[in-house]
XYZ file of C-alpha atoms in Angstrom:
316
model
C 88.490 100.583 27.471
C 91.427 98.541 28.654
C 92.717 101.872 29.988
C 89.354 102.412 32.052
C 89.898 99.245 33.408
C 93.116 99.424 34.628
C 92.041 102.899 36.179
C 89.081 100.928 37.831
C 91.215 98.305 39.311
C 93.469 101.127 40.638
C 90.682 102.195 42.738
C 89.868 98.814 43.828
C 93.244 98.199 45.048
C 93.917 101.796 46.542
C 89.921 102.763 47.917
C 90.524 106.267 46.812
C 90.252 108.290 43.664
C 93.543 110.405 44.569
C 95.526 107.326 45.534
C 94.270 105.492 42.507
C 95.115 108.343 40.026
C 98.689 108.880 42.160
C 99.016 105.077 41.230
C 98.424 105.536 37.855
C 99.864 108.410 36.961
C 97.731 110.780 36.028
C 95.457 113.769 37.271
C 92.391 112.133 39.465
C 89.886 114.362 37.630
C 90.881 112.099 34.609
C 90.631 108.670 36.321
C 87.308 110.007 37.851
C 85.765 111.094 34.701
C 87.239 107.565 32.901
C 85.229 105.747 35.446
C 82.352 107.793 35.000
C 82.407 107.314 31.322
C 82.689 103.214 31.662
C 79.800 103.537 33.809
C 77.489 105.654 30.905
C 79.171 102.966 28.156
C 78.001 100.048 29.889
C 74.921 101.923 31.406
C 75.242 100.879 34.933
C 76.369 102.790 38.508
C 80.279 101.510 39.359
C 81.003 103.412 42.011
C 79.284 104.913 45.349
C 79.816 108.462 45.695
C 79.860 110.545 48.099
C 82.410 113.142 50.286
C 85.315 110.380 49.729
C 84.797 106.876 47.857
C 82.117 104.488 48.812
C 83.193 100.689 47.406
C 81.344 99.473 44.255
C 77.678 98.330 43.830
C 77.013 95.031 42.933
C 76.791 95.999 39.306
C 80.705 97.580 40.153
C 82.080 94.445 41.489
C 80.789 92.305 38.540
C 81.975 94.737 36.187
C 85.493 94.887 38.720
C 85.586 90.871 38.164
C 85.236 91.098 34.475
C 88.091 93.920 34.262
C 90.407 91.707 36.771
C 90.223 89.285 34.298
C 90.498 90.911 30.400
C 93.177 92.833 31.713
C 95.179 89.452 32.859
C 94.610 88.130 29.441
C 95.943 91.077 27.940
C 98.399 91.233 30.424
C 99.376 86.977 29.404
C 98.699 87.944 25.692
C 101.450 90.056 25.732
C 103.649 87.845 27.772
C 102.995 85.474 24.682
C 103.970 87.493 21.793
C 107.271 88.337 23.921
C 108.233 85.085 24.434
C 107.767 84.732 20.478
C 109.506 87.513 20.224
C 112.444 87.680 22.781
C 112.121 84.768 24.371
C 109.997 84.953 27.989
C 110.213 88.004 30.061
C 108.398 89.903 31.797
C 107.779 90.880 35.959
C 106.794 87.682 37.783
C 104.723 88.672 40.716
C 105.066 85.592 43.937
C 102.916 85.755 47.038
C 104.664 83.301 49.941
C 103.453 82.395 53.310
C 105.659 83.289 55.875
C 107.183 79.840 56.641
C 108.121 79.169 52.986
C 110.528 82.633 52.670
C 113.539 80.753 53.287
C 113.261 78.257 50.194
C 112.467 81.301 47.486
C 116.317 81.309 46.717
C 116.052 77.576 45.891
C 113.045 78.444 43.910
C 114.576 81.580 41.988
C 117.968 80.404 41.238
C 117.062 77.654 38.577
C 114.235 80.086 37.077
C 116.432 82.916 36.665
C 118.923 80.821 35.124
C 116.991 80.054 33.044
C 114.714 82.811 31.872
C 117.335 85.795 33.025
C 115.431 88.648 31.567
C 112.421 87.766 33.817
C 112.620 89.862 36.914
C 110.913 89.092 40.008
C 108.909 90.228 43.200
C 108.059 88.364 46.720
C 105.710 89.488 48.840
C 105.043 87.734 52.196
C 101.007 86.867 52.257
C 98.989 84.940 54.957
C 97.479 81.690 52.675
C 94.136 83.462 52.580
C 95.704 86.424 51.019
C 97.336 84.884 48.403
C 93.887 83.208 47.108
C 92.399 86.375 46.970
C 95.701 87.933 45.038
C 95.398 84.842 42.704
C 91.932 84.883 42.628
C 91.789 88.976 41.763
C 94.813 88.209 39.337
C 97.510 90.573 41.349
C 99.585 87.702 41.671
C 100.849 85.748 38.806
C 102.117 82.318 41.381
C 102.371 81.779 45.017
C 104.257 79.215 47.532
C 101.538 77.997 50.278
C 100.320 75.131 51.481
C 98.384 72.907 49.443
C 97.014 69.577 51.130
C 95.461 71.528 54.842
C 92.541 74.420 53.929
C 91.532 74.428 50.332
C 92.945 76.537 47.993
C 90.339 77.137 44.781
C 90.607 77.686 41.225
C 94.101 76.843 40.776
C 97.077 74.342 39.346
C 99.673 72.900 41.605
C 103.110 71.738 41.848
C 103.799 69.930 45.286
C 107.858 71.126 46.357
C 108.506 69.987 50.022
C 106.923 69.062 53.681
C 106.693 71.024 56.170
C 107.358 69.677 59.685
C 107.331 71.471 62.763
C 109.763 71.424 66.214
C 109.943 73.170 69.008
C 112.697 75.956 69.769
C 113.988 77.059 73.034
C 116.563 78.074 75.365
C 118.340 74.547 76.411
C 118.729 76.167 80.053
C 114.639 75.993 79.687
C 114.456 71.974 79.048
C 114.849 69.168 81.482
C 117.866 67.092 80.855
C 115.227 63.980 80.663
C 113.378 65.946 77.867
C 116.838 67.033 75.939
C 117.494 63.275 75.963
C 114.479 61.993 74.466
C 115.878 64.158 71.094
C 111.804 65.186 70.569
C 109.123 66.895 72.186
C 105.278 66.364 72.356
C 102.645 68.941 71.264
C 101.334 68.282 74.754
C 104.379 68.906 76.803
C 104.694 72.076 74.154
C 101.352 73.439 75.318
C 102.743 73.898 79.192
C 105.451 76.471 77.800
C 105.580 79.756 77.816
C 104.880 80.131 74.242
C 105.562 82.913 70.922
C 103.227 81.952 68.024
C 102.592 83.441 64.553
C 99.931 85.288 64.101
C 95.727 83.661 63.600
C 95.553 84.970 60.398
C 98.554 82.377 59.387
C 98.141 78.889 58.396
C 100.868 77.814 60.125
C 99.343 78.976 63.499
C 95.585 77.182 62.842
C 97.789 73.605 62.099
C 99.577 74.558 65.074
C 96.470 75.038 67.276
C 94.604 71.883 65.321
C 97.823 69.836 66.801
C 97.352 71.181 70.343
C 93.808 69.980 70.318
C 94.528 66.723 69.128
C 96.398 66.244 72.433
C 93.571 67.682 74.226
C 95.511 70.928 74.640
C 94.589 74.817 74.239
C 97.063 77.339 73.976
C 97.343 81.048 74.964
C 100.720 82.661 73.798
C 102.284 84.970 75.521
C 103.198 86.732 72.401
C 102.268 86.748 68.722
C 103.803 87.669 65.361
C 103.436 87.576 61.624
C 106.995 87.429 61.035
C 109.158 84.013 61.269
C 112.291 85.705 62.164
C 110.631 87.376 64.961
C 109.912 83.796 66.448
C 113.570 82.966 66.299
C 114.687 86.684 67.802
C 112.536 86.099 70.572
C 113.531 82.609 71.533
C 116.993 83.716 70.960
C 116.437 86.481 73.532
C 115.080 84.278 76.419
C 111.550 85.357 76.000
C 109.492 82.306 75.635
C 109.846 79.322 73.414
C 107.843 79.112 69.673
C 106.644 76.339 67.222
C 108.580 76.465 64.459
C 108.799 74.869 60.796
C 111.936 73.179 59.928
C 112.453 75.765 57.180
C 113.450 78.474 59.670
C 116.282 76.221 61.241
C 117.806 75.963 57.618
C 118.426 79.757 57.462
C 119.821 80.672 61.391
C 122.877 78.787 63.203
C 122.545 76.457 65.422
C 123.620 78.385 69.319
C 124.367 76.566 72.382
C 122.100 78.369 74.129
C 119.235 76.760 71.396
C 117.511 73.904 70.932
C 115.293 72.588 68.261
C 112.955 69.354 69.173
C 111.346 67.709 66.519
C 107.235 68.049 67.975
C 105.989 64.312 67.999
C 102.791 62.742 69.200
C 101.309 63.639 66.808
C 103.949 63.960 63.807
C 102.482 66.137 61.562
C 103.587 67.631 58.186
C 102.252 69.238 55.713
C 103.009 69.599 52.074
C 103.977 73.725 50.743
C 104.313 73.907 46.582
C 103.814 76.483 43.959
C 100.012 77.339 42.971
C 99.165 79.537 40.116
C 95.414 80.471 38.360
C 94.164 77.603 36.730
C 93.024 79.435 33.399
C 93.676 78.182 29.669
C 96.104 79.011 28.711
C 97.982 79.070 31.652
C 99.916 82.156 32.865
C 103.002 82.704 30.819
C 105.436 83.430 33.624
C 103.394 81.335 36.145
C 103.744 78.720 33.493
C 107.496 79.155 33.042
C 108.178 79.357 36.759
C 106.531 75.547 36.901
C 108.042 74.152 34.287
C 111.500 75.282 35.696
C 110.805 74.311 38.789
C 109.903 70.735 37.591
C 112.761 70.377 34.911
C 115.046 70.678 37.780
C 113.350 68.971 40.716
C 113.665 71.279 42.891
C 111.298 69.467 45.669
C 114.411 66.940 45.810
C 116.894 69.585 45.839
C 115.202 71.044 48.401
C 114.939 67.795 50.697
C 118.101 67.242 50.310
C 119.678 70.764 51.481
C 116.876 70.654 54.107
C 118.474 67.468 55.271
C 121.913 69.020 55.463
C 121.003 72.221 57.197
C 119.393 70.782 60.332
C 121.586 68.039 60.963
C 123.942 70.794 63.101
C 120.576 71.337 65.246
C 120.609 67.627 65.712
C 123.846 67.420 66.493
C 123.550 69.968 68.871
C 121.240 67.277 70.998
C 123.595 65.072 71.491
């Protein structure tokens, strides 16, 4: 049964039989006759057929719910009796929104210090996405945002705030505004601007701040990628909203600036979020508990702190 399952979720994840068997490692003929034995033990259609795969009727997805989550708890069951065993191991799958990719070294290095036979994967994920992946159990913990659009179903550990400035080319600024040290979100929303993309979270609190000033934007240019936003500044391109975490991982350039965005100051708190389910996750679990042990939201503030104070510099 558990092997039917994982078969089924296969399919869900790939939307086609050969796909899903290529995933799992077998011939599809056997995944396809699995599936069509789960549906004659629990008596109910899975799967619409036809020429190529249809999605799931609604007796599918409940079933496809209900074999997301015994395979998790297998899936933590077995995490347990490891850590009994061995001590806790395992492959620790982390979903992170764009904007937080330059703090999952912070993050890692105390965790894998401590749990070193624990190996890890990031995958960059809109905020939406990594609900679903929590929700749907193909993510074990995720770094997102946790006090702006809800997040559902889960635990939290708060790790930092976000805050947001403006880069540019300094040749594009007025002396008068390079002397005021900030920038409002109004005066922002006259630039020629590069934005991440509206299926980020950073972009919609972006946007919310430009209509608080009575403001609507239009970018010239959009991207899902954070380093893209600095690349394109850097090349002369257009100017971007960025989050302070970006300025921690790129040199400040003389040709740069980066203006803290003011009136209003907005920030926004980014920590770890993981399925609230009893018990808890194991690795999920032992990725908080590190995480906390070591403070790593101070850690972070502080070597945040350090790392833009060359950008302020750089205003003076």
């Amino acid at each position: 049964m558990f092997r039917k399952f994982v078969y089924l979720l296969a399919l869900a994840q790939e939307r086609h039989f050969g796909r899903a068997a290529e995933r799992c490692h077998v011939a599809q003929p056997t995944l396809s006759n699995a599936i069509r034995q789960l549906e004659a033990d629990l008596n109910v259609p899975i799967v619409e057929r036809g020429q190529k795969f249809g999605g799931f009727t609604p007796e599918g997805l409940k079933v496809l719910d209900y074999a997301r989550r015994i395979v998790a708890e297998r899936d933590n069951l077995h995490h347990e009796l490891q850590a009994l065993a061995q001590g806790v191991s395992g492959h620790l799958r982390l979903g992170a929104i764009p904007t937080a990719l330059p703090v999952i070294p912070q993050l890692l290095a105390p965790f894998a210090a401590r749990f070193p036979h624990i190996r890890a994967s990031v995958t960059s994920l809109s905020s939406r996405e990594i609900q679903r992946g929590l929700d749907e159990f193909t993510l074990d913990a995720a770094v997102t945002y946790l006090d702006n659009e809800p997040l559902n179903n889960v635990r939290t550990l708060p790790l930092y705030s976000e805050r947001y400035y403006l880069l540019a080319q300094r040749a594009d600024l007025d002396a008068a505004t390079l002397a005021q040290g900030a920038m409002s979100w109004e005066a922002a929303a006259g630039l020629r601007l590069c934005l991440l993309s509206p299926d980020m979270q950073n972009r919609r609190i972006a946007e919310t701040a430009f209509r608080m000033t009575g403001r609507a934007v239009e970018p010239v240019l959009e991207t899902n990628s954070i380093v893209t936003l600095y690349t394109i500044v850097r090349g002369g391109h257009c100017a971007s909203v960025v989050p302070g975490q970006l300025l921690t991982c790129v040199p400040p350039r003389p040709d740069l600036v980066a203006l803290p965005l003011v009136e209003p100051d907005l920030s926004y708190v980014v920590g770890l979020a993981y399925a609230d389910r009893d018990p808890p996750p194991q690795l999920a679990k032992a990725l908080a508990v590190a995480l906390a042990d070591d403070d790593i939201g101070q850690r972070v503030a502080i070597a945040t702190a350090a790392a833009l104070t060359p950008w302020r510099l750089a205003l003076s």
